[in-house]
mmCIF file of C-alpha atoms in Angstrom:
data_model
loop_
_atom_site.group_PDB
_atom_site.id
_atom_site.type_symbol
_atom_site.label_atom_id
_atom_site.label_comp_id
_atom_site.label_asym_id
_atom_site.label_seq_id
_atom_site.Cartn_x
_atom_site.Cartn_y
_atom_site.Cartn_z
ATOM 1 C CA MET A 1350 -19.657 10.126 0.941
ATOM 2 C CA ARG A 1351 -20.882 9.910 4.654
ATOM 3 C CA ALA A 1352 -21.172 6.365 4.758
ATOM 4 C CA TYR A 1353 -17.294 5.924 3.894
ATOM 5 C CA LEU A 1354 -16.121 8.778 6.262
ATOM 6 C CA LEU A 1355 -17.805 6.490 8.418
ATOM 7 C CA MET A 1356 -15.781 3.384 7.819
ATOM 8 C CA MET A 1357 -12.411 5.520 7.881
ATOM 9 C CA LEU A 1358 -13.379 7.087 11.273
ATOM 10 C CA VAL A 1359 -14.142 3.518 12.566
ATOM 11 C CA ALA A 1360 -10.935 2.047 11.367
ATOM 12 C CA ALA A 1361 -8.979 4.784 12.596
ATOM 13 C CA ALA A 1362 -10.089 4.846 16.201
ATOM 14 C CA VAL A 1363 -10.236 0.871 16.318
ATOM 15 C CA THR A 1364 -6.579 1.092 15.086
ATOM 16 C CA PHE A 1365 -5.174 3.935 17.041
ATOM 17 C CA VAL A 1366 -6.513 2.482 20.172
ATOM 18 C CA GLY A 1367 -5.669 -1.088 18.925
ATOM 19 C CA THR A 1368 -2.169 0.319 18.506
ATOM 20 C CA TRP A 1369 -1.797 2.044 21.645
ATOM 21 C CA ALA A 1370 -2.488 -1.272 23.546
ATOM 22 C CA VAL A 1371 0.170 -3.417 21.177
ATOM 23 C CA LEU A 1372 2.593 -0.697 22.302
ATOM 24 C CA LYS A 1373 1.626 -0.910 26.213
ATOM 25 C CA LEU A 1374 1.588 -5.154 25.951
ATOM 26 C CA ALA A 1375 4.643 -5.305 23.915
ATOM 27 C CA HIS A 1376 6.797 -2.899 26.259
ATOM 28 C CA LYS A 1377 5.198 -4.797 29.682
ATOM 29 C CA TYR A 1378 6.108 -8.170 28.128
ATOM 30 C CA LYS A 1379 9.337 -7.192 26.032
ATOM 31 C CA ILE A 1380 8.126 -8.449 22.894
ATOM 32 C CA TYR A 1381 10.569 -6.577 20.510
ATOM 33 C CA PRO A 1382 13.735 -7.622 18.352
ATOM 34 C CA GLN A 1383 17.307 -6.484 18.803
ATOM 35 C CA ILE A 1384 18.742 -4.280 16.897
ATOM 36 C CA ARG A 1385 19.824 -5.721 13.096
ATOM 37 C CA SER A 1386 22.471 -3.825 11.219
ATOM 38 C CA ARG A 1387 20.335 -3.080 8.421
ATOM 39 C CA ASP A 1388 17.865 -1.202 10.480
ATOM 40 C CA VAL A 1389 17.571 2.734 10.921
ATOM 41 C CA HIS A 1390 16.095 3.104 14.448
ATOM 42 C CA THR A 1391 18.847 2.817 17.574
ATOM 43 C CA ARG A 1392 16.419 1.488 19.899
ATOM 44 C CA PRO A 1393 14.388 -1.829 20.348
ATOM 45 C CA THR A 1394 10.731 -0.990 18.921
ATOM 46 C CA PRO A 1395 8.231 -3.350 18.905
ATOM 47 C CA ARG A 1396 6.832 -4.298 15.466
ATOM 48 C CA LEU A 1397 3.347 -5.808 16.188
ATOM 49 C CA GLY A 1398 1.685 -2.627 14.778
ATOM 50 C CA GLY A 1399 -0.184 -4.680 12.118
ATOM 51 C CA VAL A 1400 -2.145 -6.675 14.640
ATOM 52 C CA ALA A 1401 -3.947 -3.138 15.675
ATOM 53 C CA MET A 1402 -4.399 -2.572 12.067
ATOM 54 C CA PHE A 1403 -6.240 -5.688 11.153
ATOM 55 C CA LEU A 1404 -8.232 -4.930 14.463
ATOM 56 C CA GLY A 1405 -9.377 -1.578 13.016
ATOM 57 C CA PHE A 1406 -10.416 -3.740 9.251
ATOM 58 C CA THR A 1407 -12.279 -5.953 11.077
ATOM 59 C CA ALA A 1408 -14.347 -3.336 13.259
ATOM 60 C CA ALA A 1409 -14.899 -1.435 9.842
ATOM 61 C CA VAL A 1410 -16.167 -4.534 8.048
ATOM 62 C CA LEU A 1411 -18.135 -5.219 11.226
ATOM 63 C CA THR A 1412 -19.393 -2.071 11.220
ATOM 64 C CA ALA A 1413 -20.335 -1.535 7.819
ATOM 65 C CA GLY A 1414 -22.274 -4.760 7.391
ATOM 66 C CA SER A 1415 -24.540 -3.706 10.422
ATOM 67 C CA LEU A 1416 -25.489 -0.476 8.497
ATOM 68 C CA GLY A 1417 -28.529 -0.416 5.400
ATOM 69 C CA TRP A 1418 -25.940 1.546 3.197
ATOM 70 C CA PHE A 1419 -23.868 -1.454 2.372
ATOM 71 C CA LYS A 1420 -26.462 -3.639 1.811
ATOM 72 C CA SER A 1421 -25.895 -4.247 -2.018
ATOM 73 C CA VAL A 1422 -22.159 -4.823 -1.226
ATOM 74 C CA PHE A 1423 -22.961 -7.408 1.613
ATOM 75 C CA SER A 1424 -25.857 -9.069 -0.321
ATOM 76 C CA ASP A 1425 -23.254 -11.638 -1.911
ATOM 77 C CA PRO A 1426 -20.933 -12.254 1.152
ATOM 78 C CA ILE A 1427 -18.792 -14.773 -0.210
ATOM 79 C CA HIS A 1428 -16.236 -12.233 -1.421
ATOM 80 C CA ILE A 1429 -16.583 -10.316 2.175
ATOM 81 C CA ILE A 1430 -15.610 -13.567 3.891
ATOM 82 C CA ALA A 1431 -13.325 -14.106 1.515
ATOM 83 C CA ILE A 1432 -11.171 -11.134 1.941
ATOM 84 C CA VAL A 1433 -11.585 -11.185 5.565
ATOM 85 C CA VAL A 1434 -10.245 -14.747 6.076
ATOM 86 C CA ALA A 1435 -7.372 -14.092 3.652
ATOM 87 C CA ALA A 1436 -6.868 -11.124 6.045
ATOM 88 C CA PHE A 1437 -6.916 -12.872 9.044
ATOM 89 C CA LEU A 1438 -4.478 -15.734 7.607
ATOM 90 C CA ILE A 1439 -1.555 -12.695 6.322
ATOM 91 C CA THR A 1440 -2.028 -11.149 9.534
ATOM 92 C CA LEU A 1441 -1.233 -14.448 11.340
ATOM 93 C CA LEU A 1442 1.423 -15.014 9.071
ATOM 94 C CA GLY A 1443 2.795 -11.798 9.644
ATOM 95 C CA PHE A 1444 2.737 -12.161 13.416
ATOM 96 C CA LEU A 1445 4.546 -15.378 13.242
ATOM 97 C CA ASP A 1446 7.569 -13.895 11.011
ATOM 98 C CA ASP A 1447 7.629 -10.729 12.896
ATOM 99 C CA LEU A 1448 8.178 -12.842 16.602
ATOM 100 C CA TYR A 1449 10.367 -15.909 14.575
ATOM 101 C CA ASP A 1450 11.551 -14.618 11.506
ATOM 102 C CA LEU A 1451 10.391 -17.349 9.533
ATOM 103 C CA ASP A 1452 12.227 -18.438 6.299
ATOM 104 C CA TRP A 1453 11.404 -16.485 3.249
ATOM 105 C CA SER A 1454 10.496 -19.817 1.474
ATOM 106 C CA LEU A 1455 7.538 -20.657 4.509
ATOM 107 C CA LYS A 1456 6.865 -17.617 4.035
ATOM 108 C CA LEU A 1457 6.459 -16.733 0.319
ATOM 109 C CA ALA A 1458 4.375 -20.145 0.023
ATOM 110 C CA GLY A 1459 2.007 -18.512 2.700
ATOM 111 C CA GLN A 1460 1.482 -15.552 0.491
ATOM 112 C CA PHE A 1461 0.696 -17.841 -2.243
ATOM 113 C CA VAL A 1462 -1.565 -19.393 -0.033
ATOM 114 C CA VAL A 1463 -3.642 -16.643 0.768
ATOM 115 C CA ALA A 1464 -3.674 -15.054 -2.603
ATOM 116 C CA GLY A 1465 -4.958 -18.400 -3.686
ATOM 117 C CA ILE A 1466 -7.965 -18.622 -1.423
ATOM 118 C CA LEU A 1467 -8.866 -15.154 -2.728
ATOM 119 C CA ALA A 1468 -8.779 -15.778 -6.272
ATOM 120 C CA TRP A 1469 -10.784 -19.287 -5.433
ATOM 121 C CA GLN A 1470 -13.574 -17.770 -4.038
ATOM 122 C CA GLY A 1471 -13.722 -15.269 -6.952
ATOM 123 C CA VAL A 1472 -11.816 -12.203 -5.306
ATOM 124 C CA GLN A 1473 -9.873 -12.022 -8.662
ATOM 125 C CA VAL A 1474 -9.208 -10.214 -12.290
ATOM 126 C CA VAL A 1475 -12.424 -10.315 -14.285
ATOM 127 C CA SER A 1476 -12.087 -7.595 -16.969
ATOM 128 C CA LEU A 1477 -9.880 -5.855 -18.473
ATOM 129 C CA PRO A 1478 -10.464 -2.199 -19.738
ATOM 130 C CA ILE A 1479 -9.558 -2.796 -23.358
ATOM 131 C CA ALA A 1480 -12.515 -2.881 -25.464
ATOM 132 C CA GLY A 1481 -14.385 -4.428 -22.692
ATOM 133 C CA LEU A 1482 -12.334 -7.802 -22.661
ATOM 134 C CA THR A 1483 -13.642 -10.365 -20.427
ATOM 135 C CA ILE A 1484 -11.061 -13.538 -19.267
ATOM 136 C CA GLY A 1485 -12.980 -15.876 -20.134
ATOM 137 C CA SER A 1486 -10.914 -18.598 -18.520
ATOM 138 C CA PHE A 1487 -10.730 -19.368 -14.807
ATOM 139 C CA GLY A 1488 -7.507 -20.740 -14.890
ATOM 140 C CA ILE A 1489 -6.160 -17.702 -16.637
ATOM 141 C CA SER A 1490 -7.618 -15.306 -13.968
ATOM 142 C CA PHE A 1491 -6.719 -17.431 -10.957
ATOM 143 C CA VAL A 1492 -2.931 -17.279 -12.177
ATOM 144 C CA ALA A 1493 -3.190 -13.502 -12.921
ATOM 145 C CA THR A 1494 -4.808 -13.236 -9.563
ATOM 146 C CA VAL A 1495 -2.627 -14.727 -7.274
ATOM 147 C CA PHE A 1496 0.559 -13.199 -9.110
ATOM 148 C CA LEU A 1497 -0.608 -9.535 -8.809
ATOM 149 C CA THR A 1498 -1.475 -10.467 -5.300
ATOM 150 C CA VAL A 1499 1.723 -11.531 -4.044
ATOM 151 C CA LEU A 1500 3.619 -9.371 -6.248
ATOM 152 C CA VAL A 1501 1.525 -6.001 -4.158
ATOM 153 C CA MET A 1502 2.190 -7.266 -0.729
ATOM 154 C CA ASN A 1503 5.903 -8.012 -1.114
ATOM 155 C CA ALA A 1504 6.092 -4.673 -3.020
ATOM 156 C CA VAL A 1505 4.541 -2.704 -0.072
ATOM 157 C CA ASN A 1506 6.606 -4.936 2.419
ATOM 158 C CA PHE A 1507 9.899 -4.443 0.459
ATOM 159 C CA ILE A 1508 9.917 -0.495 1.333
ATOM 160 C CA ASP A 1509 8.703 -0.856 5.013
ATOM 161 C CA GLY A 1510 12.230 0.398 6.175
ATOM 162 C CA LEU A 1511 11.455 4.319 7.230
ATOM 163 C CA ASP A 1512 9.317 5.586 10.185
ATOM 164 C CA GLY A 1513 5.853 6.137 8.555
ATOM 165 C CA LEU A 1514 7.159 5.438 5.045
ATOM 166 C CA VAL A 1515 4.740 2.666 3.976
ATOM 167 C CA ALA A 1516 1.643 3.764 5.940
ATOM 168 C CA GLY A 1517 2.154 7.372 4.323
ATOM 169 C CA VAL A 1518 2.665 5.978 1.074
ATOM 170 C CA VAL A 1519 -0.249 3.573 1.037
ATOM 171 C CA LEU A 1520 -2.182 6.482 2.714
ATOM 172 C CA ILE A 1521 -1.567 8.641 -0.306
ATOM 173 C CA GLY A 1522 -2.108 6.238 -3.145
ATOM 174 C CA THR A 1523 -5.088 4.569 -1.637
ATOM 175 C CA GLY A 1524 -6.443 7.841 -1.071
ATOM 176 C CA VAL A 1525 -6.199 8.473 -4.923
ATOM 177 C CA PHE A 1526 -7.629 5.276 -5.656
ATOM 178 C CA PHE A 1527 -10.658 5.703 -3.625
ATOM 179 C CA ALA A 1528 -11.583 8.820 -5.278
ATOM 180 C CA TYR A 1529 -10.961 7.253 -8.409
ATOM 181 C CA SER A 1530 -13.522 4.040 -7.520
ATOM 182 C CA TYR A 1531 -15.882 6.899 -5.695
ATOM 183 C CA LEU A 1532 -16.511 8.940 -8.868
ATOM 184 C CA LEU A 1533 -16.482 5.589 -11.024
ATOM 185 C CA ALA A 1534 -19.342 4.192 -9.226
ATOM 186 C CA GLN A 1535 -20.888 7.750 -9.565
ATOM 187 C CA GLN A 1536 -20.676 7.415 -13.358
ATOM 188 C CA THR A 1537 -21.798 3.744 -13.908
ATOM 189 C CA SER A 1538 -24.457 3.352 -11.219
ATOM 190 C CA PRO A 1539 -26.019 6.904 -10.071
ATOM 191 C CA THR A 1540 -28.379 5.384 -8.077
ATOM 192 C CA ASN A 1541 -26.125 3.277 -5.847
ATOM 193 C CA TYR A 1542 -22.609 4.725 -5.087
ATOM 194 C CA PHE A 1543 -21.352 1.630 -3.019
ATOM 195 C CA ASN A 1544 -19.579 -0.462 -4.116
ATOM 196 C CA LEU A 1545 -16.273 -3.452 -2.691
ATOM 197 C CA ALA A 1546 -13.660 -1.292 -3.986
ATOM 198 C CA SER A 1547 -14.386 2.075 -2.547
ATOM 199 C CA LEU A 1548 -15.083 0.333 0.904
ATOM 200 C CA ILE A 1549 -11.909 -1.499 1.433
ATOM 201 C CA SER A 1550 -10.028 1.450 0.154
ATOM 202 C CA ALA A 1551 -11.855 3.669 2.596
ATOM 203 C CA ILE A 1552 -10.945 1.195 5.601
ATOM 204 C CA VAL A 1553 -7.428 1.134 4.540
ATOM 205 C CA ILE A 1554 -7.509 4.867 4.567
ATOM 206 C CA GLY A 1555 -8.722 4.728 8.078
ATOM 207 C CA MET A 1556 -5.991 2.285 9.203
ATOM 208 C CA CYS A 1557 -3.117 4.340 8.171
ATOM 209 C CA VAL A 1558 -4.717 7.582 9.390
ATOM 210 C CA GLY A 1559 -5.123 5.605 13.093
ATOM 211 C CA PHE A 1560 -1.469 4.389 13.012
ATOM 212 C CA LEU A 1561 0.742 7.130 11.681
ATOM 213 C CA PRO A 1562 0.594 9.106 14.748
ATOM 214 C CA PHE A 1563 2.606 5.936 16.718
ATOM 215 C CA ASN A 1564 4.650 5.741 13.350
ATOM 216 C CA TRP A 1565 6.338 8.864 12.674
ATOM 217 C CA HIS A 1566 9.378 9.489 12.678
ATOM 218 C CA ARG A 1567 10.970 8.548 15.636
ATOM 219 C CA ALA A 1568 8.344 5.677 15.655
ATOM 220 C CA LYS A 1569 7.212 4.273 19.186
ATOM 221 C CA ILE A 1570 6.001 1.043 17.281
ATOM 222 C CA PHE A 1571 6.348 -0.408 13.664
ATOM 223 C CA MET A 1572 3.399 -2.334 11.464
ATOM 224 C CA GLY A 1573 5.969 -5.074 10.794
ATOM 225 C CA ASP A 1574 5.224 -7.430 8.190
ATOM 226 C CA THR A 1575 1.903 -8.034 9.552
ATOM 227 C CA GLY A 1576 1.287 -4.588 8.580
ATOM 228 C CA ALA A 1577 2.599 -4.569 5.361
ATOM 229 C CA MET A 1578 1.687 -7.817 4.072
ATOM 230 C CA LEU A 1579 -1.879 -6.731 4.928
ATOM 231 C CA LEU A 1580 -2.161 -3.252 3.444
ATOM 232 C CA GLY A 1581 -0.597 -4.691 0.551
ATOM 233 C CA LEU A 1582 -3.488 -7.541 0.515
ATOM 234 C CA LEU A 1583 -6.018 -4.987 0.682
ATOM 235 C CA MET A 1584 -4.379 -2.557 -1.669
ATOM 236 C CA ALA A 1585 -4.329 -5.631 -4.426
ATOM 237 C CA THR A 1586 -7.824 -6.700 -2.877
ATOM 238 C CA SER A 1587 -9.474 -3.441 -4.176
ATOM 239 C CA ALA A 1588 -8.198 -3.259 -7.126
ATOM 240 C CA LEU A 1589 -9.071 -6.662 -8.407
ATOM 241 C CA THR A 1590 -12.589 -5.911 -7.027
ATOM 242 C CA VAL A 1591 -12.859 -2.946 -9.640
ATOM 243 C CA THR A 1592 -12.460 -5.288 -12.326
ATOM 244 C CA GLY A 1593 -15.344 -7.275 -11.290
ATOM 245 C CA GLN A 1594 -17.819 -4.606 -10.194
ATOM 246 C CA ILE A 1595 -17.421 -1.632 -12.829
ATOM 247 C CA ASP A 1596 -17.049 -1.762 -16.631
ATOM 248 C CA PRO A 1597 -14.780 0.491 -17.854
ATOM 249 C CA GLN A 1598 -16.802 0.952 -20.771
ATOM 250 C CA LEU A 1599 -19.728 2.839 -19.176
ATOM 251 C CA VAL A 1600 -17.499 5.828 -18.334
ATOM 252 C CA SER A 1601 -19.303 8.651 -19.973
ATOM 253 C CA ARG A 1602 -16.242 10.383 -21.190
ATOM 254 C CA GLY A 1603 -15.120 9.243 -24.652
ATOM 255 C CA GLU A 1604 -10.794 9.289 -24.270
ATOM 256 C CA GLN A 1605 -9.261 5.914 -23.899
ATOM 257 C CA ILE A 1606 -6.561 6.551 -21.094
ATOM 258 C CA PRO A 1607 -9.147 6.927 -18.698
ATOM 259 C CA ALA A 1608 -10.463 4.006 -19.685
ATOM 260 C CA PHE A 1609 -7.018 2.312 -18.554
ATOM 261 C CA ILE A 1610 -7.036 3.634 -15.034
ATOM 262 C CA PRO A 1611 -8.228 0.091 -13.298
ATOM 263 C CA LEU A 1612 -4.787 -0.990 -14.413
ATOM 264 C CA ILE A 1613 -2.555 2.007 -14.485
ATOM 265 C CA LEU A 1614 -3.573 3.342 -11.249
ATOM 266 C CA PRO A 1615 -2.310 0.277 -8.422
ATOM 267 C CA LEU A 1616 0.916 0.180 -10.265
ATOM 268 C CA ALA A 1617 1.330 3.835 -10.438
ATOM 269 C CA ILE A 1618 0.694 3.993 -6.722
ATOM 270 C CA LEU A 1619 3.553 1.840 -6.103
ATOM 271 C CA VAL A 1620 6.066 2.687 -8.997
ATOM 272 C CA LEU A 1621 8.529 3.306 -6.089
ATOM 273 C CA PRO A 1622 7.894 0.255 -4.220
ATOM 274 C CA LEU A 1623 7.400 -2.136 -7.241
ATOM 275 C CA LEU A 1624 10.619 -0.811 -8.905
ATOM 276 C CA ASP A 1625 12.912 -0.994 -5.270
ATOM 277 C CA PHE A 1626 11.470 -4.751 -5.608
ATOM 278 C CA THR A 1627 12.963 -5.611 -8.941
ATOM 279 C CA TRP A 1628 16.173 -4.148 -7.906
ATOM 280 C CA ALA A 1629 16.715 -6.205 -4.987
ATOM 281 C CA VAL A 1630 15.667 -9.563 -6.509
ATOM 282 C CA LEU A 1631 17.785 -8.721 -9.182
ATOM 283 C CA ARG A 1632 20.801 -7.447 -7.135
ATOM 284 C CA ARG A 1633 20.544 -10.312 -4.926
ATOM 285 C CA LEU A 1634 20.385 -13.174 -7.975
ATOM 286 C CA ARG A 1635 23.189 -11.607 -9.021
ATOM 287 C CA ALA A 1636 24.832 -11.926 -6.063
ATOM 288 C CA GLY A 1637 23.914 -15.401 -5.520
ATOM 289 C CA LYS A 1638 21.947 -15.073 -2.605
ATOM 290 C CA SER A 1639 18.098 -15.361 -1.974
ATOM 291 C CA PRO A 1640 15.926 -12.775 -3.250
ATOM 292 C CA PHE A 1641 13.946 -12.291 0.064
ATOM 293 C CA SER A 1642 17.823 -11.896 1.837
ATOM 294 C CA ALA A 1643 17.779 -8.584 3.412
ATOM 295 C CA ASP A 1644 20.331 -5.986 2.836
ATOM 296 C CA ARG A 1645 20.537 -2.216 3.141
ATOM 297 C CA LEU A 1646 20.378 -1.251 -0.486
ATOM 298 C CA HIS A 1647 16.805 -0.248 -0.775
ATOM 299 C CA ILE A 1648 15.754 2.977 -2.446
ATOM 300 C CA HIS A 1649 14.883 4.250 1.054
ATOM 301 C CA HIS A 1650 18.584 3.542 2.495
ATOM 302 C CA ARG A 1651 20.412 4.790 -0.587
ATOM 303 C CA LEU A 1652 18.602 8.042 -0.332
ATOM 304 C CA GLN A 1653 19.582 8.445 3.191
ATOM 305 C CA ASP A 1654 23.286 7.645 2.172
ATOM 306 C CA PHE A 1655 22.248 10.535 -0.647
ATOM 307 C CA GLY A 1656 22.162 13.189 1.948
ATOM 308 C CA HIS A 1657 18.476 12.925 2.754
ATOM 309 C CA SER A 1658 17.534 12.683 6.369
ATOM 310 C CA HIS A 1659 15.321 10.071 7.413
ATOM 311 C CA LEU A 1660 12.246 12.345 7.042
ATOM 312 C CA GLY A 1661 13.487 13.699 3.709
ATOM 313 C CA ALA A 1662 13.576 10.246 2.691
ATOM 314 C CA VAL A 1663 10.371 9.463 3.152
ATOM 315 C CA LEU A 1664 9.186 12.621 1.637
ATOM 316 C CA VAL A 1665 10.894 11.693 -1.762
ATOM 317 C CA PHE A 1666 8.819 8.567 -1.607
ATOM 318 C CA TYR A 1667 5.410 10.532 -0.597
ATOM 319 C CA ALA A 1668 6.274 13.026 -3.207
ATOM 320 C CA TRP A 1669 6.478 10.558 -6.292
ATOM 321 C CA THR A 1670 3.678 8.657 -5.254
ATOM 322 C CA ALA A 1671 1.508 11.829 -5.103
ATOM 323 C CA VAL A 1672 2.516 13.282 -8.668
ATOM 324 C CA ILE A 1673 1.947 9.805 -10.415
ATOM 325 C CA SER A 1674 -1.138 8.694 -8.688
ATOM 326 C CA MET A 1675 -3.017 11.760 -8.939
ATOM 327 C CA SER A 1676 -1.771 12.811 -12.516
ATOM 328 C CA CYS A 1677 -3.383 9.269 -13.140
ATOM 329 C CA LEU A 1678 -6.659 11.027 -11.784
ATOM 330 C CA LEU A 1679 -6.549 13.637 -13.768
ATOM 331 C CA PHE A 1680 -7.366 11.904 -16.707
ATOM 332 C CA PHE A 1681 -10.609 11.529 -15.325
ATOM 333 C CA PHE A 1682 -11.509 15.408 -15.635
ATOM 334 C CA LEU A 1683 -9.127 17.070 -17.767
ATOM 335 C CA PRO A 1684 -7.896 16.459 -21.965
ATOM 336 C CA VAL A 1685 -4.997 13.999 -22.230
ATOM 337 C CA SER A 1686 -2.412 16.974 -23.070
ATOM 338 C CA THR A 1687 -3.105 19.230 -19.707
ATOM 339 C CA VAL A 1688 -2.632 16.204 -17.579
ATOM 340 C CA PHE A 1689 0.410 15.101 -19.358
ATOM 341 C CA SER A 1690 1.851 18.733 -18.578
ATOM 342 C CA ILE A 1691 0.766 18.809 -15.520
ATOM 343 C CA LEU A 1692 2.394 15.289 -14.804
ATOM 344 C CA ALA A 1693 5.531 16.925 -16.324
ATOM 345 C CA LEU A 1694 5.698 19.734 -13.938
ATOM 346 C CA GLY A 1695 5.127 17.105 -11.097
ATOM 347 C CA ILE A 1696 7.574 15.061 -12.138
ATOM 348 C CA PHE A 1697 10.362 18.219 -12.248
ATOM 349 C CA GLY A 1698 9.189 19.102 -8.908
ATOM 350 C CA ALA A 1699 10.011 15.489 -7.600
ATOM 351 C CA VAL A 1700 13.369 15.300 -9.043
ATOM 352 C CA ILE A 1701 14.228 18.628 -7.967
ATOM 353 C CA TYR A 1702 13.420 17.422 -4.221
ATOM 354 C CA THR A 1703 15.204 14.102 -4.878
ATOM 355 C CA ILE A 1704 18.142 15.379 -5.636
ATOM 356 C CA ARG A 1705 18.073 18.184 -3.340
ATOM 357 C CA PRO A 1706 21.074 17.399 -1.330
ATOM 358 C CA VAL A 1707 23.850 17.463 -4.403
ATOM 359 C CA ILE A 1708 22.182 20.905 -5.259
ATOM 360 C CA GLN A 1709 22.926 21.941 -1.788
ATOM 361 C CA ARG A 1710 26.151 20.557 -1.406
ATOM 362 C CA ARG A 1711 26.944 22.068 -4.474
ATOM 363 C CA PHE A 1712 25.761 25.823 -3.549
ATOM 364 C CA ALA A 1713 27.530 24.815 -0.367
ATOM 365 C CA ASN A 1714 30.982 24.440 -1.789
ATOM 366 C CA ARG A 1715 30.619 27.436 -4.199
ATOM 367 C CA VAL A 1716 30.159 29.456 -0.988
ATOM 368 C CA LYS A 1717 33.179 28.211 0.492
ATOM 369 C CA GLY A 1718 34.954 28.635 -2.416
ATOM 370 C CA SER A 1719 34.100 32.403 -2.767
#
């Protein structure tokens, strides 16, 4: 665990310092966009924080490679190289989009190319936790990997509309995924807890921790498409590497539901972003627009229109992400019936917090009426 904590610390420290430097340079040379009608912030704010996050990622990977702890992870470096190259390319694509606002079709094509590079180099879905099913076709695995990677990148990118929203959601979700991958590695490989999924998750946690102080409301800097797509890529990558490195059949517990966690958990972490992404695409297609055209109808915008403050809307996302992802992790320790009971309580609490503005308004009206 100390090795992973060190990777979190390195990623956090480099991201923090890098964000400070990018912020200073952006203000010095006035590298920030004008306020748009759909924006929530009211002053020009740099949105190149993702560059600093990439620096944090790279520094942590290089540090891990120089330590003997992660020798088994780096014994076959092709996957690490593919991930670093893909991370660099998605950062470059996001950087250009944040500066020049690329056409959506060009950006989407770039995402498919990056995901294709990962899949081509073997970072792809290898097995499914259904009776140890192994995907025998390279073509099917390739297509599934590319689709899932692009889906996760866009789901994360679509909710990047409020201060601290993406970094916080990814921090919570990836923290739970790190715990899962680490505990699973303990059970499947008791003599060696080091695996690529846990390493990437630990680094992502550090990146978010290092960036959040600058991105908390009121944000001094945004991560932009650069950071959102990078985080989405790394989240997808950590989930994909689990399917290739750890066989869920080897888990000592006999229940069926825990065996599905490698598939359920990544989707559970992004349940609200995926819903937002799906609704946005359908909404825009119905209106005859591009599925990637911008508007102010995302879930986080609707929560503010519903009566939530900026911070309140962000905390709604945090609450739902924590409830769903942590409930999935509890299947690892507790009976199914107990977990469902805890999940029901968590959902009840999250619903109450989500509709809190309505409750407050009705209470205020009753007080006035009396």
